[in-house]
Amino acid sequence: MCFFLFNDVEFKPFFREETPVTHLYFCRTVIKAMLGHIGLHFTHLEELVVCANGLQPLDEELFRIAERYKSFVEFVKMCGKRLTQMSIMEEVLVPDDDYSDMEQIHTEVSKYMGCMWYPAMMPTW
């Protein structure tokens, strides 16, 4: 089944409980509002592929999608080695009961991505 959505008005029929989307692919650009809705409505989503989106960052929308998982590390674990690049500021990573320090997060994320990963650092001028 194919969906061609051109504006926000056309989203409503697409985002219903009767649409059990498990795999969603965007080959060119994706509307940020669309990603925001995905995080709220597609609870069965197993795979999300955003091939290119120009220069527009999608941080907030991707975190809304990952919100249903218990932590950032679970999100990376789910993506595995398919996740070739993950850029996130250290300041937004909040320790919880499962991951108490940045070294532990660095180790786990590096393991699941299959390469060394470090959070981005905010420069102190």
Coordinates of N, CA and C in Angstrom, one line a residue:
M1 N 0.8 -1.2 0.0 CA 0.0 0.0 0.0 C 0.9 1.2 0.0
C2 N 0.6 2.2 -0.9 CA 1.4 3.4 -1.0 C 0.6 4.6 -0.5
F3 N 1.3 5.5 0.2 CA 0.7 6.7 0.6 C 1.5 7.9 0.1
F4 N 0.8 8.9 -0.5 CA 1.5 10.1 -1.0 C 0.8 11.2 -0.2
L5 N 1.6 11.8 0.7 CA 1.1 12.9 1.5 C 1.8 14.2 1.1
F6 N 1.0 15.2 0.8 CA 1.5 16.4 0.3 C 1.4 17.6 1.3
N7 N 0.5 17.5 2.3 CA 0.4 18.6 3.3 C -0.1 18.0 4.6
D8 N -0.1 18.8 5.6 CA -0.6 18.4 7.0 C -2.0 17.9 7.0
V9 N -2.9 18.5 6.1 CA -4.3 18.1 6.1 C -4.4 16.6 5.8
E10 N -3.6 16.1 4.9 CA -3.7 14.7 4.5 C -3.2 13.7 5.5
F11 N -2.6 14.1 6.6 CA -2.0 13.2 7.6 C -3.1 12.5 8.4
K12 N -4.2 13.1 8.7 CA -5.2 12.5 9.5 C -5.7 11.1 9.1
P13 N -6.0 10.8 7.9 CA -6.4 9.5 7.5 C -5.3 8.5 7.7
F14 N -4.1 8.9 7.5 CA -2.9 8.0 7.6 C -2.6 7.6 9.0
F15 N -2.8 8.5 10.0 CA -2.5 8.2 11.4 C -3.7 7.7 12.1
R16 N -4.1 6.5 11.9 CA -5.2 5.8 12.6 C -4.7 4.5 13.2
E17 N -5.4 4.1 14.2 CA -5.0 2.8 14.9 C -5.1 1.6 13.9
E18 N -6.0 1.8 12.9 CA -6.2 0.7 11.9 C -5.0 0.5 11.0
T19 N -4.0 1.4 11.0 CA -2.9 1.4 10.1 C -1.7 0.9 10.9
P20 N -1.5 -0.5 10.9 CA -0.4 -1.0 11.8 C 1.0 -1.0 11.0
V21 N 1.5 0.2 10.9 CA 2.8 0.4 10.2 C 3.9 -0.2 11.0
T22 N 4.7 -1.1 10.3 CA 5.9 -1.7 11.0 C 7.2 -1.2 10.3
H23 N 7.1 -0.8 9.0 CA 8.3 -0.4 8.3 C 8.0 0.8 7.5
L24 N 8.8 1.9 7.7 CA 8.5 3.1 7.0 C 9.8 3.7 6.4
Y25 N 9.7 4.0 5.1 CA 10.9 4.5 4.4 C 10.6 5.8 3.8
F26 N 11.6 6.7 3.9 CA 11.6 8.0 3.2 C 12.8 8.1 2.4
C27 N 12.7 8.2 1.1 CA 13.9 8.1 0.3 C 14.5 9.5 0.0
R28 N 13.7 10.5 0.0 CA 14.2 11.9 -0.2 C 14.1 12.7 1.1
T29 N 13.2 13.6 1.1 CA 13.0 14.5 2.2 C 11.7 14.0 3.0
V30 N 11.7 14.3 4.3 CA 10.6 13.9 5.1 C 10.1 15.2 5.8
I31 N 8.9 15.4 5.9 CA 8.3 16.5 6.6 C 8.5 16.3 8.1
K32 N 9.0 17.3 8.8 CA 9.3 17.1 10.3 C 8.0 16.8 11.0
A33 N 6.9 17.4 10.6 CA 5.6 17.1 11.3 C 5.2 15.7 11.2
M34 N 5.5 15.1 10.0 CA 5.3 13.7 9.8 C 6.0 12.8 10.8
L35 N 7.3 13.1 11.0 CA 8.0 12.3 12.0 C 7.5 12.5 13.4
G36 N 7.0 13.7 13.7 CA 6.4 13.9 15.0 C 5.2 13.1 15.2
H37 N 4.4 12.9 14.2 CA 3.2 12.1 14.3 C 3.5 10.6 14.4
I38 N 4.6 10.2 13.8 CA 5.0 8.8 13.8 C 5.3 8.3 15.2
G39 N 6.0 9.2 16.0 CA 6.3 8.8 17.4 C 5.1 8.7 18.2
L40 N 4.0 9.3 17.9 CA 2.8 9.3 18.7 C 1.8 8.1 18.3
H41 N 1.8 7.8 17.0 CA 0.8 6.9 16.5 C 1.3 5.5 16.1
F42 N 2.5 5.3 15.7 CA 2.9 4.0 15.1 C 3.6 3.2 16.2
T43 N 2.9 2.6 17.1 CA 3.5 1.9 18.2 C 4.1 0.6 17.8
H44 N 3.8 0.1 16.6 CA 4.4 -1.2 16.1 C 5.6 -1.0 15.2
L45 N 6.0 0.3 15.1 CA 7.1 0.6 14.2 C 8.4 -0.2 14.6
E46 N 8.9 -0.9 13.6 CA 10.1 -1.7 13.8 C 11.3 -1.1 13.1
E47 N 11.1 -0.4 12.0 CA 12.2 0.1 11.2 C 11.8 1.4 10.6
L48 N 12.6 2.4 10.8 CA 12.4 3.7 10.2 C 13.7 4.1 9.4
V49 N 13.5 4.4 8.1 CA 14.7 4.7 7.3 C 14.4 6.1 6.7
V50 N 15.3 7.0 7.0 CA 15.3 8.4 6.5 C 16.6 8.5 5.7
C51 N 16.5 8.3 4.4 CA 17.8 8.3 3.6 C 18.4 9.6 3.4
A52 N 17.7 10.7 3.3 CA 18.3 12.0 3.1 C 17.2 13.0 3.5
N53 N 17.7 14.1 4.1 CA 16.8 15.1 4.5 C 17.4 16.5 4.4
G54 N 18.3 16.6 3.5 CA 18.9 17.9 3.3 C 19.7 18.4 4.5
L55 N 19.6 19.6 4.9 CA 20.3 20.2 6.0 C 19.4 20.4 7.2
Q56 N 18.2 19.8 7.2 CA 17.3 20.0 8.3 C 17.5 19.0 9.3
P57 N 17.9 19.4 10.6 CA 18.1 18.4 11.6 C 16.7 17.8 12.1
L58 N 16.7 16.6 12.5 CA 15.4 15.9 12.9 C 15.5 15.4 14.3
D59 N 16.4 16.0 15.1 CA 16.6 15.5 16.5 C 15.4 15.3 17.3
E60 N 14.6 16.4 17.5 CA 13.4 16.3 18.3 C 12.4 15.2 17.9
E61 N 12.2 15.1 16.6 CA 11.3 14.2 16.0 C 11.8 12.7 16.3
L62 N 13.0 12.5 16.1 CA 13.6 11.2 16.3 C 13.5 10.8 17.8
F63 N 13.7 11.7 18.6 CA 13.6 11.4 20.1 C 12.2 11.1 20.5
R64 N 11.2 11.8 19.8 CA 9.8 11.5 20.1 C 9.5 10.0 19.7
I65 N 10.1 9.6 18.6 CA 9.9 8.2 18.2 C 10.6 7.2 19.2
A66 N 11.8 7.6 19.6 CA 12.5 6.7 20.6 C 12.0 6.7 22.0
E67 N 11.1 7.7 22.3 CA 10.6 7.9 23.6 C 9.9 6.6 24.2
R68 N 9.4 5.8 23.3 CA 8.7 4.6 23.8 C 9.7 3.5 24.3
Y69 N 10.9 3.7 24.1 CA 12.0 2.7 24.5 C 12.5 3.3 25.8
K70 N 13.0 2.4 26.7 CA 13.4 2.9 28.0 C 14.6 3.8 28.1
S71 N 15.4 3.9 27.0 CA 16.5 4.8 27.1 C 17.1 4.9 25.7
F72 N 18.0 5.9 25.6 CA 18.7 6.2 24.4 C 19.5 4.9 23.9
V73 N 20.1 4.2 24.9 CA 20.8 3.0 24.6 C 20.0 1.9 23.9
E74 N 18.7 1.8 24.4 CA 17.8 0.8 23.8 C 17.5 1.2 22.3
F75 N 17.4 2.5 22.1 CA 17.2 3.0 20.7 C 18.3 2.5 19.8
V76 N 19.5 2.8 20.3 CA 20.7 2.4 19.5 C 20.8 0.9 19.3
K77 N 20.5 0.2 20.4 CA 20.5 -1.3 20.3 C 19.6 -1.8 19.3
M78 N 18.4 -1.2 19.2 CA 17.4 -1.7 18.2 C 17.9 -1.4 16.8
C79 N 18.6 -0.3 16.6 CA 19.1 0.1 15.3 C 20.3 -0.8 14.9
G80 N 21.1 -1.1 15.9 CA 22.3 -1.9 15.7 C 23.3 -1.3 14.7
K81 N 24.0 -2.1 13.9 CA 25.0 -1.6 13.1 C 24.5 -0.9 11.8
R82 N 23.2 -0.9 11.6 CA 22.6 -0.1 10.5 C 22.7 1.3 10.8
L83 N 22.8 1.7 12.1 CA 23.0 3.0 12.5 C 24.5 3.4 12.3
T84 N 24.8 4.1 11.2 CA 26.2 4.4 10.9 C 26.7 5.7 11.5
Q85 N 25.8 6.5 11.9 CA 26.2 7.8 12.5 C 25.1 8.3 13.5
M86 N 25.5 8.7 14.6 CA 24.6 9.2 15.6 C 25.2 10.3 16.3
S87 N 24.7 11.5 16.1 CA 25.2 12.7 16.7 C 24.2 13.2 17.7
I88 N 24.6 13.3 19.0 CA 23.8 13.8 20.1 C 24.7 14.5 21.1
M89 N 24.2 15.6 21.6 CA 24.9 16.4 22.5 C 24.9 15.7 23.9
E90 N 26.1 15.7 24.6 CA 26.2 15.1 25.9 C 25.2 15.7 26.9
E91 N 24.9 17.0 26.7 CA 24.0 17.7 27.7 C 22.6 17.1 27.7
V92 N 22.1 16.5 26.6 CA 20.7 15.9 26.5 C 20.6 14.5 27.0
L93 N 21.8 13.9 27.3 CA 21.7 12.5 27.8 C 21.6 12.6 29.3
V94 N 20.5 12.1 29.8 CA 20.2 12.1 31.2 C 20.4 10.8 31.9
P95 N 21.2 10.7 32.9 CA 21.4 9.4 33.6 C 20.1 8.9 34.2
D96 N 20.0 7.6 34.2 CA 18.8 7.0 34.9 C 19.2 5.8 35.7
D97 N 18.3 5.0 36.2 CA 18.6 3.9 37.0 C 19.5 2.8 36.3
D98 N 19.3 2.7 35.0 CA 20.1 1.7 34.2 C 21.4 2.2 33.8
Y99 N 21.6 3.5 33.5 CA 22.9 4.0 33.0 C 23.2 5.3 33.8
S100 N 24.1 5.1 34.7 CA 24.4 6.2 35.7 C 25.5 7.2 35.2
D101 N 26.4 6.8 34.3 CA 27.5 7.7 33.9 C 27.7 7.6 32.4
M102 N 28.4 8.7 31.9 CA 28.6 8.8 30.5 C 29.5 7.7 29.9
E103 N 30.5 7.2 30.7 CA 31.4 6.1 30.3 C 30.6 4.9 30.0
Q104 N 29.6 4.6 30.8 CA 28.8 3.4 30.6 C 27.9 3.5 29.3
I105 N 27.4 4.7 29.1 CA 26.6 4.9 27.8 C 27.5 4.8 26.6
H106 N 28.7 5.4 26.7 CA 29.7 5.4 25.6 C 30.0 3.9 25.3
T107 N 30.2 3.1 26.3 CA 30.6 1.7 26.1 C 29.5 0.9 25.4
E108 N 28.3 1.1 25.9 CA 27.1 0.3 25.3 C 26.8 0.8 23.9
V109 N 26.7 2.1 23.7 CA 26.4 2.6 22.3 C 27.5 2.1 21.3
S110 N 28.8 2.2 21.7 CA 29.9 1.8 20.8 C 29.7 0.3 20.5
K111 N 29.3 -0.5 21.5 CA 29.2 -2.0 21.3 C 28.1 -2.2 20.2
Y112 N 26.9 -1.6 20.4 CA 25.8 -1.8 19.5 C 26.0 -1.2 18.1
M113 N 26.7 -0.1 18.0 CA 26.9 0.5 16.7 C 28.1 -0.2 15.9
G114 N 29.0 -0.9 16.7 CA 30.1 -1.6 16.1 C 31.2 -0.7 15.7
C115 N 31.3 0.5 16.3 CA 32.4 1.4 16.2 C 32.4 2.3 17.4
M116 N 33.5 3.0 17.5 CA 33.7 3.9 18.7 C 32.7 5.1 18.6
W117 N 32.0 5.4 19.6 CA 31.0 6.5 19.6 C 31.2 7.3 20.9
Y118 N 31.2 8.6 20.7 CA 31.2 9.5 21.8 C 30.1 10.6 21.6
P119 N 29.5 11.1 22.6 CA 28.6 12.2 22.5 C 29.3 13.4 22.0
A120 N 28.6 14.3 21.3 CA 29.2 15.6 20.9 C 29.3 16.5 22.1
M121 N 30.3 17.3 22.2 CA 30.6 18.1 23.3 C 30.3 19.6 22.9
M122 N 29.6 20.3 23.8 CA 29.4 21.7 23.6 C 30.7 22.5 23.9
P123 N 31.2 23.3 22.9 CA 32.5 24.0 23.2 C 32.3 25.0 24.3
T124 N 33.3 25.1 25.2 CA 33.3 26.1 26.2 C 34.2 27.2 25.8
W125 N 33.7 28.3 25.5 CA 34.5 29.4 25.0 C 35.0 30.3 26.1

